[in-house]
Short mmCIF file of N, CA and C in Angstrom, two decimals:
data_model
loop_
_atom_site.label_atom_id
_atom_site.label_comp_id
_atom_site.label_asym_id
_atom_site.label_seq_id
_atom_site.Cartn_x
_atom_site.Cartn_y
_atom_site.Cartn_z
N MET A 1 87.55 24.33 -16.24
CA MET A 1 87.26 25.19 -17.18
C MET A 1 86.72 23.76 -18.64
N SER A 2 85.49 24.09 -18.83
CA SER A 2 84.81 23.12 -19.65
C SER A 2 85.07 22.98 -21.02
N ALA A 3 85.46 22.23 -21.83
CA ALA A 3 85.40 22.47 -23.56
C ALA A 3 84.00 22.31 -24.01
N TRP A 4 83.05 23.36 -24.32
CA TRP A 4 81.78 23.31 -24.44
C TRP A 4 81.67 23.30 -25.97
N GLN A 5 80.91 22.76 -26.64
CA GLN A 5 80.11 22.39 -28.14
C GLN A 5 79.87 23.74 -28.72
N PRO A 6 80.70 23.92 -29.49
CA PRO A 6 79.83 25.38 -30.20
C PRO A 6 78.28 25.65 -30.32
N LEU A 7 77.93 26.84 -29.57
CA LEU A 7 75.86 26.67 -30.00
C LEU A 7 75.59 26.57 -31.64
N PRO A 8 74.45 26.77 -31.67
CA PRO A 8 74.14 26.70 -33.11
C PRO A 8 73.88 28.25 -33.53
N ALA A 9 74.65 28.01 -35.36
CA ALA A 9 74.56 29.55 -35.18
C ALA A 9 72.79 30.33 -35.58
N ASP A 10 72.28 29.25 -36.01
CA ASP A 10 71.06 30.17 -36.12
C ASP A 10 70.32 30.82 -34.74
N LEU A 11 71.36 29.93 -34.02
CA LEU A 11 70.72 30.68 -32.48
C LEU A 11 70.16 31.77 -31.59
N PRO A 12 68.53 32.51 -31.63
CA PRO A 12 68.45 33.75 -31.07
C PRO A 12 69.62 34.07 -30.42
N PRO A 13 69.90 36.05 -30.42
CA PRO A 13 71.62 36.31 -29.68
C PRO A 13 70.86 36.29 -28.13
N GLU A 14 69.34 36.62 -27.63
CA GLU A 14 68.77 36.16 -25.79
C GLU A 14 69.06 34.60 -25.85
N VAL A 15 69.16 33.71 -26.98
CA VAL A 15 69.32 32.43 -26.04
C VAL A 15 71.02 32.01 -25.95
N GLY A 16 71.36 32.71 -27.12
CA GLY A 16 73.53 32.19 -26.69
C GLY A 16 73.70 33.07 -25.97
N HIS A 17 73.13 34.34 -25.54
CA HIS A 17 74.02 34.98 -24.63
C HIS A 17 73.33 34.56 -23.09
N PHE A 18 71.89 33.59 -22.73
CA PHE A 18 71.75 33.31 -21.59
C PHE A 18 72.10 31.66 -21.35
N VAL A 19 72.59 31.28 -22.73
CA VAL A 19 73.00 29.28 -22.82
C VAL A 19 75.33 29.77 -22.16
N GLU A 20 75.79 30.63 -22.54
CA GLU A 20 77.02 31.33 -22.64
C GLU A 20 76.89 31.79 -20.69
N GLN A 21 76.08 32.31 -20.53
CA GLN A 21 75.62 32.75 -18.72
C GLN A 21 75.78 31.58 -18.01
N LEU A 22 74.61 30.63 -18.18
CA LEU A 22 74.60 29.07 -17.14
C LEU A 22 75.87 28.45 -17.45
N ARG A 23 76.77 28.20 -18.59
CA ARG A 23 77.47 28.06 -19.27
C ARG A 23 79.00 28.52 -18.11
N LEU A 24 79.15 29.21 -17.41
CA LEU A 24 80.13 30.06 -17.26
C LEU A 24 79.69 29.67 -15.22
N LEU A 25 77.98 29.93 -14.99
CA LEU A 25 77.78 29.34 -13.95
C LEU A 25 77.58 28.09 -13.46
N LYS A 26 77.82 26.56 -14.65
CA LYS A 26 77.98 25.84 -13.78
C LYS A 26 80.00 25.46 -13.75
N ASP A 27 80.50 26.42 -14.45
CA ASP A 27 81.67 26.40 -14.53
C ASP A 27 82.32 26.97 -13.82
N ARG A 28 81.67 27.72 -12.92
CA ARG A 28 82.35 28.59 -11.85
C ARG A 28 82.34 27.00 -10.34
N THR A 29 81.09 26.33 -10.88
CA THR A 29 80.71 25.76 -9.60
C THR A 29 82.05 24.68 -9.65
N GLY A 30 82.72 23.93 -10.75
CA GLY A 30 83.65 23.25 -10.49
C GLY A 30 83.12 21.61 -10.84
N LEU A 31 81.76 22.09 -10.50
CA LEU A 31 81.10 20.40 -10.63
C LEU A 31 81.20 19.36 -12.18
N SER A 32 81.18 18.64 -12.22
CA SER A 32 80.63 17.44 -13.50
C SER A 32 79.40 18.05 -13.84
N LEU A 33 79.01 17.28 -15.08
CA LEU A 33 77.22 17.28 -14.79
C LEU A 33 76.97 16.32 -14.33
N VAL A 34 77.31 15.05 -13.92
CA VAL A 34 77.50 14.20 -12.65
C VAL A 34 76.49 15.37 -11.71
N ALA A 35 77.65 15.09 -11.06
CA ALA A 35 77.47 16.30 -9.33
C ALA A 35 76.54 16.91 -9.57
N LEU A 36 76.69 18.29 -10.77
CA LEU A 36 75.43 19.28 -10.42
C LEU A 36 73.86 17.77 -10.72
N GLY A 37 73.83 16.79 -11.02
CA GLY A 37 72.14 16.88 -11.58
C GLY A 37 72.34 15.87 -10.10
N GLU A 38 73.20 15.55 -8.97
CA GLU A 38 72.55 15.05 -7.50
C GLU A 38 72.60 16.20 -6.58
N ARG A 39 73.09 18.03 -7.83
CA ARG A 39 72.62 18.69 -6.72
C ARG A 39 71.49 19.14 -6.25
N THR A 40 70.96 19.05 -8.08
CA THR A 40 70.29 19.86 -8.51
C THR A 40 68.92 19.56 -8.42
N ALA A 41 68.63 18.15 -8.75
CA ALA A 41 67.58 16.62 -8.87
C ALA A 41 67.30 17.24 -10.57
N TYR A 42 68.41 17.54 -11.53
CA TYR A 42 67.82 17.40 -12.49
C TYR A 42 68.75 16.09 -13.32
N SER A 43 68.72 15.69 -14.06
CA SER A 43 69.63 14.71 -14.39
C SER A 43 71.45 15.44 -15.20
N LYS A 44 72.09 14.69 -15.88
CA LYS A 44 72.95 14.61 -16.85
C LYS A 44 73.03 15.13 -18.04
N SER A 45 71.92 14.54 -18.67
CA SER A 45 71.71 14.29 -20.06
C SER A 45 70.68 15.97 -20.01
N SER A 46 69.78 16.22 -18.86
CA SER A 46 69.12 17.33 -18.81
C SER A 46 70.18 18.55 -18.71
N TRP A 47 71.17 18.39 -18.12
CA TRP A 47 72.22 19.49 -18.00
C TRP A 47 72.86 19.62 -19.26
N HIS A 48 72.82 18.21 -20.25
CA HIS A 48 74.12 18.42 -20.58
C HIS A 48 72.77 18.82 -22.19
N ARG A 49 71.46 18.68 -22.52
CA ARG A 49 70.81 19.56 -23.54
C ARG A 49 70.64 21.14 -22.82
N TYR A 50 70.74 21.33 -21.44
CA TYR A 50 69.79 22.85 -21.60
C TYR A 50 71.61 23.70 -21.85
N LEU A 51 72.74 22.85 -21.68
CA LEU A 51 74.05 24.07 -21.98
C LEU A 51 74.16 23.76 -22.93
N ASN A 52 73.80 22.93 -23.84
CA ASN A 52 74.16 23.04 -26.04
C ASN A 52 73.41 23.50 -26.40
N ALA A 53 71.99 24.09 -25.54
CA ALA A 53 71.25 24.98 -26.02
C ALA A 53 70.46 24.21 -26.87
N THR A 54 70.38 22.87 -26.90
CA THR A 54 69.25 21.83 -27.15
C THR A 54 67.69 21.76 -26.83
N GLN A 55 67.22 22.10 -25.36
CA GLN A 55 66.48 22.31 -25.07
C GLN A 55 66.79 23.13 -23.67
N PRO A 56 65.52 23.61 -23.61
CA PRO A 56 65.38 25.04 -23.14
C PRO A 56 65.04 24.63 -21.08
N PRO A 57 65.66 25.14 -20.25
CA PRO A 57 65.60 24.69 -19.11
C PRO A 57 64.34 25.08 -18.63
N PRO A 58 63.90 24.84 -17.63
CA PRO A 58 63.06 24.51 -16.87
C PRO A 58 63.21 25.67 -16.04
N ARG A 59 63.16 26.71 -15.57
CA ARG A 59 62.89 27.66 -14.33
C ARG A 59 63.89 27.51 -13.31
N GLN A 60 62.96 26.20 -12.53
CA GLN A 60 63.20 25.69 -11.43
C GLN A 60 64.76 25.15 -11.53
N ALA A 61 65.16 24.48 -13.36
CA ALA A 61 66.68 24.29 -12.94
C ALA A 61 67.63 25.65 -13.29
N VAL A 62 67.18 26.09 -13.63
CA VAL A 62 67.59 27.71 -12.86
C VAL A 62 67.96 28.48 -12.19
N VAL A 63 66.45 27.93 -11.46
CA VAL A 63 66.85 28.39 -9.94
C VAL A 63 67.63 27.42 -8.30
N ALA A 64 67.65 26.40 -9.40
CA ALA A 64 68.26 25.32 -8.62
C ALA A 64 69.65 25.74 -8.77
N LEU A 65 70.47 25.40 -10.00
CA LEU A 65 71.50 25.91 -10.06
C LEU A 65 72.43 26.83 -9.80
N CYS A 66 71.32 28.25 -9.52
CA CYS A 66 71.97 29.65 -9.00
C CYS A 66 72.28 29.44 -7.76
N ARG A 67 71.16 28.57 -6.86
CA ARG A 67 71.61 28.65 -4.74
C ARG A 67 72.44 27.25 -5.60
N VAL A 68 72.63 26.51 -6.12
CA VAL A 68 74.20 25.99 -5.85
C VAL A 68 75.32 26.91 -5.90
N THR A 69 75.10 27.56 -6.74
CA THR A 69 76.62 29.18 -6.95
C THR A 69 76.01 29.91 -6.24
N GLY A 70 75.06 29.70 -5.33
CA GLY A 70 75.89 31.47 -4.01
C GLY A 70 75.24 32.68 -5.40
N THR A 71 74.63 32.21 -6.53
CA THR A 71 74.06 33.59 -7.08
C THR A 71 72.66 33.57 -7.30
N ASP A 72 72.11 35.46 -7.45
CA ASP A 72 71.00 36.10 -7.09
C ASP A 72 69.86 34.97 -8.38
N ALA A 73 69.40 33.95 -8.31
CA ALA A 73 68.59 33.63 -8.96
C ALA A 73 67.54 34.64 -9.84
N GLU A 74 67.17 35.68 -9.39
CA GLU A 74 65.87 36.56 -9.89
C GLU A 74 66.62 37.18 -10.77
N ARG A 75 67.75 37.63 -11.10
CA ARG A 75 68.62 38.22 -12.26
C ARG A 75 68.81 37.02 -13.14
N PHE A 76 69.00 35.68 -12.78
CA PHE A 76 69.24 34.93 -14.02
C PHE A 76 67.62 34.23 -14.73
N CYS A 77 66.17 34.89 -14.01
CA CYS A 77 65.07 33.93 -14.06
C CYS A 77 64.21 35.42 -14.69
N VAL A 78 64.97 36.37 -15.23
CA VAL A 78 64.58 37.80 -16.50
C VAL A 78 65.51 36.69 -17.57
N ARG A 79 66.94 37.00 -17.66
CA ARG A 79 67.36 36.20 -18.40
C ARG A 79 66.98 34.77 -19.05
N TRP A 80 66.29 33.79 -18.18
CA TRP A 80 65.92 33.31 -19.08
C TRP A 80 64.28 33.35 -19.26
N GLU A 81 63.54 34.45 -18.77
CA GLU A 81 61.93 34.64 -18.99
C GLU A 81 62.78 35.76 -20.75
N LEU A 82 63.50 36.23 -20.69
CA LEU A 82 63.87 35.87 -22.51
C LEU A 82 63.97 35.85 -23.29
N ALA A 83 65.28 34.47 -23.05
CA ALA A 83 65.19 33.94 -23.63
C ALA A 83 64.79 32.30 -24.12
N VAL A 84 63.57 32.55 -23.02
CA VAL A 84 62.37 31.90 -23.28
C VAL A 84 61.49 32.00 -24.23
N ARG A 85 61.69 33.97 -23.98
CA ARG A 85 60.38 33.55 -25.58
C ARG A 85 60.79 33.56 -26.93
N ALA A 86 62.24 33.59 -27.04
CA ALA A 86 63.67 33.54 -28.54
C ALA A 86 63.76 32.44 -28.69
N TRP A 87 63.58 30.80 -27.62
CA TRP A 87 63.60 30.23 -28.21
C TRP A 87 63.05 29.93 -29.24
N PRO A 88 63.99 28.47 -30.13
CA PRO A 88 63.66 28.24 -31.28
C PRO A 88 62.50 27.20 -31.00
N ARG A 89 61.00 27.54 -32.40
CA ARG A 89 60.20 26.20 -31.29
C ARG A 89 59.80 25.16 -32.35
N THR A 90 60.76 24.46 -32.16
CA THR A 90 61.37 22.81 -33.36
C THR A 90 60.79 22.24 -32.04
N VAL A 91 60.05 21.36 -32.46
CA VAL A 91 58.26 20.19 -32.21
C VAL A 91 58.57 19.04 -33.37
N ALA A 92 59.71 17.84 -31.98
CA ALA A 92 59.45 16.84 -33.13
C ALA A 92 58.15 15.77 -33.37
N PRO A 93 57.88 15.76 -34.10
CA PRO A 93 56.59 14.78 -34.35
C PRO A 93 56.31 13.80 -33.23
N ALA A 94 57.23 12.83 -32.74
CA ALA A 94 56.89 12.25 -32.35
C ALA A 94 56.22 13.47 -30.25
N ALA A 95 57.16 13.90 -30.46
CA ALA A 95 56.53 14.62 -29.50
C ALA A 95 55.44 15.21 -28.74
N VAL A 96 54.73 15.75 -30.35
CA VAL A 96 53.23 16.09 -30.58
C VAL A 96 52.47 15.35 -30.10
N PRO A 97 51.37 15.16 -28.90
CA PRO A 97 50.20 13.84 -28.61
C PRO A 97 49.73 13.39 -30.10
N ALA A 98 49.43 12.68 -29.66
CA ALA A 98 47.82 11.79 -30.82
C ALA A 98 46.53 13.43 -31.02
N ALA A 99 45.96 13.70 -29.94
CA ALA A 99 44.91 14.58 -30.27
C ALA A 99 45.45 15.87 -30.74
N ALA A 100 46.76 16.60 -30.68
CA ALA A 100 46.69 17.88 -30.80
C ALA A 100 46.95 17.59 -32.51
N ARG A 101 47.78 16.33 -32.85
CA ARG A 101 47.98 16.08 -34.54
C ARG A 101 47.27 16.33 -35.56
N ALA A 102 45.81 15.82 -34.82
CA ALA A 102 44.67 15.32 -35.46
C ALA A 102 43.51 16.54 -35.10
N GLY A 103 44.20 17.50 -34.79
CA GLY A 103 43.17 18.76 -34.77
C GLY A 103 42.86 19.27 -33.27
N VAL A 104 42.08 18.20 -32.48
CA VAL A 104 41.61 18.41 -31.38
C VAL A 104 42.56 18.46 -30.10
N THR A 105 42.11 19.96 -29.27
CA THR A 105 42.48 20.42 -28.09
C THR A 105 42.31 20.13 -26.95
N GLY A 106 42.15 20.32 -25.86
CA GLY A 106 41.70 19.91 -24.58
C GLY A 106 40.77 19.31 -24.46
N GLY A 107 41.83 18.02 -24.63
CA GLY A 107 41.74 16.49 -24.20
C GLY A 107 41.73 16.38 -22.96
N ALA A 108 40.89 15.10 -22.44
CA ALA A 108 41.16 14.53 -21.37
C ALA A 108 42.71 14.30 -20.34
N GLY A 109 43.56 14.03 -21.42
CA GLY A 109 44.62 13.35 -20.85
C GLY A 109 45.84 14.79 -21.03
N MET A 110 45.76 16.05 -21.49
CA MET A 110 46.32 17.11 -21.27
C MET A 110 45.62 18.23 -20.23
N SER A 111 46.68 18.62 -19.77
CA SER A 111 46.64 19.93 -18.93
C SER A 111 46.13 21.05 -19.31
N ALA A 112 45.21 21.80 -18.38
CA ALA A 112 45.24 23.29 -19.14
C ALA A 112 46.68 24.71 -19.80
N GLY A 113 47.76 23.65 -19.06
CA GLY A 113 49.10 24.67 -19.60
C GLY A 113 49.50 23.82 -20.83
N ALA A 114 49.51 22.16 -20.79
CA ALA A 114 49.48 21.75 -22.41
C ALA A 114 49.11 22.42 -23.51
N ASN A 115 47.29 22.60 -23.12
CA ASN A 115 46.56 22.74 -23.93
C ASN A 115 47.17 24.13 -24.61
N ARG A 116 47.90 24.80 -23.46
CA ARG A 116 48.00 26.59 -24.04
C ARG A 116 49.09 26.82 -25.11
N ALA A 117 50.14 25.17 -24.33
CA ALA A 117 51.13 25.94 -24.58
C ALA A 117 50.95 25.10 -26.06
N ALA A 118 50.58 24.23 -26.32
CA ALA A 118 50.06 22.86 -27.54
C ALA A 118 49.42 24.30 -28.34
N ASP A 119 48.35 25.12 -27.87
CA ASP A 119 47.11 26.12 -28.63
C ASP A 119 48.48 27.03 -29.44
N ASP A 120 48.93 27.73 -28.24
CA ASP A 120 49.79 29.00 -29.48
C ASP A 120 51.55 28.21 -29.18
N GLY A 121 51.32 26.99 -29.49
CA GLY A 121 53.45 26.70 -30.04
C GLY A 121 53.82 27.23 -28.75
N GLY A 122 53.95 27.54 -28.01
CA GLY A 122 54.79 28.21 -26.99
C GLY A 122 55.82 27.09 -26.48
N TYR A 123 56.60 27.47 -24.95
CA TYR A 123 56.78 26.69 -24.35
C TYR A 123 56.23 26.18 -22.95
N GLU A 124 55.93 25.49 -21.97
CA GLU A 124 55.61 25.33 -20.68
C GLU A 124 56.58 24.94 -20.21
N ASP A 125 56.38 25.58 -19.14
CA ASP A 125 57.46 25.32 -18.22
C ASP A 125 57.88 24.09 -18.18
N ASP A 126 58.67 23.88 -17.63
CA ASP A 126 58.50 21.80 -16.93
C ASP A 126 58.39 21.59 -15.02
N PRO A 127 56.82 21.58 -15.10
CA PRO A 127 56.79 21.55 -13.23
C PRO A 127 57.58 20.88 -12.31
N THR A 128 58.62 20.18 -13.03
CA THR A 128 59.21 19.77 -12.30
C THR A 128 60.24 20.45 -11.19
N VAL A 129 59.81 20.07 -9.88
CA VAL A 129 60.16 20.58 -8.63
C VAL A 129 60.79 19.70 -7.80
N PRO A 130 62.08 20.18 -6.89
CA PRO A 130 62.93 19.25 -5.92
C PRO A 130 61.81 19.43 -4.87
N TRP A 131 61.33 18.42 -4.07
CA TRP A 131 60.28 17.85 -2.94
C TRP A 131 60.71 19.57 -2.03
N TRP A 132 62.25 19.43 -2.09
CA TRP A 132 62.82 20.22 -1.11
C TRP A 132 62.43 21.70 -0.84
N ASP A 133 61.80 22.21 -2.47
CA ASP A 133 61.90 23.41 -3.19
C ASP A 133 59.94 23.52 -2.99
N LEU A 134 59.02 22.50 -2.28
CA LEU A 134 58.46 22.60 -1.94
C LEU A 134 57.66 23.53 -0.70
N LEU A 135 58.60 22.27 0.24
CA LEU A 135 58.36 22.66 1.22
C LEU A 135 58.46 24.49 1.32
N ALA A 136 59.34 25.34 0.85
CA ALA A 136 59.63 26.10 0.79
C ALA A 136 58.94 27.37 0.23
N GLU A 137 58.46 26.74 -0.33
CA GLU A 137 57.45 27.46 -1.28
C GLU A 137 55.46 27.56 -1.12
N THR A 138 55.81 26.33 0.07
CA THR A 138 54.48 26.68 0.38
C THR A 138 53.88 27.56 1.55
N PRO A 139 52.70 28.08 0.98
CA PRO A 139 52.01 29.45 0.54
C PRO A 139 51.35 28.85 2.30
N GLU A 140 51.36 30.36 2.95
CA GLU A 140 50.00 30.19 4.45
C GLU A 140 48.76 30.19 3.59
N PRO A 141 48.16 29.13 4.89
CA PRO A 141 46.31 29.33 4.35
C PRO A 141 46.12 30.72 4.57
N GLU A 142 45.54 31.47 3.88
CA GLU A 142 44.64 32.74 3.78
C GLU A 142 43.60 32.62 5.36
N PRO A 143 43.20 34.20 5.55
CA PRO A 143 42.33 33.26 6.59
C PRO A 143 41.03 33.82 5.57
N ASP A 144 40.06 32.96 6.40
CA ASP A 144 38.16 33.29 5.42
C ASP A 144 37.73 34.00 5.45
N PRO A 145 37.87 35.23 4.53
CA PRO A 145 37.31 36.65 4.89
C PRO A 145 35.62 36.14 5.51
N ASP A 146 34.78 35.79 4.89
CA ASP A 146 33.39 35.23 4.87
C ASP A 146 33.74 34.01 6.71
N PRO A 147 33.80 34.54 7.45
CA PRO A 147 33.65 33.48 8.49
C PRO A 147 32.08 32.45 8.61
N VAL A 148 32.42 31.42 8.55
CA VAL A 148 31.42 30.53 8.71
C VAL A 148 30.11 30.73 9.80
N PRO A 149 29.29 30.46 10.37
CA PRO A 149 28.31 30.69 11.85
C PRO A 149 28.86 29.27 13.24
N ALA A 150 28.79 30.15 13.95
CA ALA A 150 29.55 29.22 15.04
C ALA A 150 29.01 28.00 15.30
N GLN A 151 27.32 27.57 14.67
CA GLN A 151 26.92 26.38 15.11
C GLN A 151 27.44 25.97 14.12
N HIS A 152 27.31 26.31 12.75
CA HIS A 152 27.93 25.18 11.45
C HIS A 152 29.38 24.74 11.57
N SER A 153 30.19 25.90 12.32
CA SER A 153 31.52 25.74 12.32
C SER A 153 32.01 24.51 13.50
N TRP A 154 30.95 24.36 15.04
CA TRP A 154 31.58 23.41 15.49
C TRP A 154 30.92 22.18 15.19
N ALA A 155 29.72 21.55 14.60
CA ALA A 155 29.97 20.38 13.93
C ALA A 155 30.99 20.42 12.82
N ALA A 156 30.95 20.89 12.09
CA ALA A 156 31.93 20.52 11.30
C ALA A 156 33.36 19.96 12.33
N SER A 157 33.68 20.64 13.01
CA SER A 157 34.59 20.72 13.82
C SER A 157 34.46 19.47 15.22
N HIS A 158 33.64 18.89 15.26
CA HIS A 158 33.18 17.70 16.25
C HIS A 158 32.93 16.88 15.01
N ARG A 159 32.71 16.49 13.31
CA ARG A 159 32.42 15.86 13.15
C ARG A 159 33.53 14.04 13.56
N LEU A 160 34.89 15.25 13.19
CA LEU A 160 35.66 13.48 13.07
C LEU A 160 35.74 13.03 14.47
N LEU A 161 35.45 13.20 15.28
CA LEU A 161 34.79 13.50 16.64
C LEU A 161 33.93 11.86 16.74
N LEU A 162 33.18 12.56 16.47
CA LEU A 162 31.79 11.87 15.99
C LEU A 162 32.02 10.08 15.37
N TYR A 163 33.26 10.47 14.20
CA TYR A 163 33.29 9.16 13.16
C TYR A 163 34.65 8.33 14.00
N ALA A 164 35.32 9.03 14.66
CA ALA A 164 35.81 7.78 15.75
C ALA A 164 35.27 7.31 16.85
N LEU A 165 34.24 8.04 17.73
CA LEU A 165 33.54 7.64 18.56
C LEU A 165 32.16 6.43 17.86
N VAL A 166 31.88 6.29 17.14
CA VAL A 166 31.32 5.53 15.93
C VAL A 166 32.03 3.98 15.84
N LEU A 167 33.16 4.70 15.33
CA LEU A 167 34.58 3.71 14.63
C LEU A 167 34.65 2.94 16.11
N VAL A 168 35.15 3.26 17.24
CA VAL A 168 35.25 2.59 19.04
C VAL A 168 33.85 2.14 19.07
N LEU A 169 32.56 2.05 19.05
CA LEU A 169 31.38 0.74 19.10
C LEU A 169 31.40 0.25 18.62
N VAL A 170 31.88 0.26 17.08
CA VAL A 170 31.67 -0.76 16.35
C VAL A 170 32.81 -1.56 16.34
N LEU A 171 33.80 -1.35 16.95
CA LEU A 171 34.37 -1.92 17.22
C LEU A 171 35.15 -2.71 18.31
N LEU A 172 33.61 -2.19 18.97
CA LEU A 172 33.52 -2.95 20.97
C LEU A 172 32.40 -3.86 20.61
N LEU A 173 31.35 -3.30 19.66
CA LEU A 173 30.41 -4.56 19.42
C LEU A 173 30.58 -5.21 18.67
N THR A 174 32.31 -5.37 17.65
CA THR A 174 32.69 -7.13 17.31
C THR A 174 33.38 -7.68 18.57
N ALA A 175 34.05 -6.87 19.31
CA ALA A 175 34.71 -7.32 20.70
C ALA A 175 34.43 -8.45 21.11
N VAL A 176 32.78 -8.06 21.69
CA VAL A 176 31.32 -8.68 22.55
C VAL A 176 31.38 -9.70 21.64
N ILE A 177 31.21 -9.80 20.62
CA ILE A 177 29.90 -10.62 19.87
C ILE A 177 31.19 -11.52 19.70
N GLY A 178 32.46 -10.78 18.87
CA GLY A 178 33.42 -12.63 19.00
C GLY A 178 33.54 -13.33 20.43
N ALA A 179 33.64 -12.83 21.44
CA ALA A 179 34.08 -12.88 22.90
C ALA A 179 32.57 -13.95 22.73
N VAL A 180 31.35 -13.70 22.86
CA VAL A 180 30.45 -14.60 22.85
C VAL A 180 29.96 -15.72 22.55
N THR A 181 30.57 -15.52 21.03
CA THR A 181 30.53 -17.01 20.44
C THR A 181 31.43 -17.97 20.72
N LEU A 182 32.74 -17.42 21.12
CA LEU A 182 33.75 -18.35 21.07
C LEU A 182 33.83 -18.85 22.42
N ALA A 183 32.70 -18.07 23.64
CA ALA A 183 33.17 -18.11 24.54
C ALA A 183 32.10 -19.42 24.90
#
């Protein structure tokens, strides 16, 4: 069992409860922060920030921790949502983009989610996801409800074949010209 730093006194109760539950979950693994970082694709310093309530963890980090411990992730994700809503919104001046400080929103360098988070003063979930989660969450493509006419779909399906054939002819013509000039 780890000796944790005391949580800040001004922390909302939802956040305090969530962080305490995360700490218990981490302690149950018996892993160090370094080993936890290796198993979850989040660094030791990130876990340190999450477990000391200095930064809210991304939802994917909570899911990864639940996966390591074999705990129901859905229950912890509900707690995560409650905690993130109540999490104190302190943003360091260096962390605010220059465009946001100047009052400009919607800049080309900011994503739509970052724009919403900057506008609302809210928390934006970290989009970092381990590659193996991306494989598991890839949705199956839905069938097109309005099928393309048969003539158009035939042309589209044979376009690649046409390009390959043209490429082969160009290579063959290049080989013949090269053989004639060298002979």
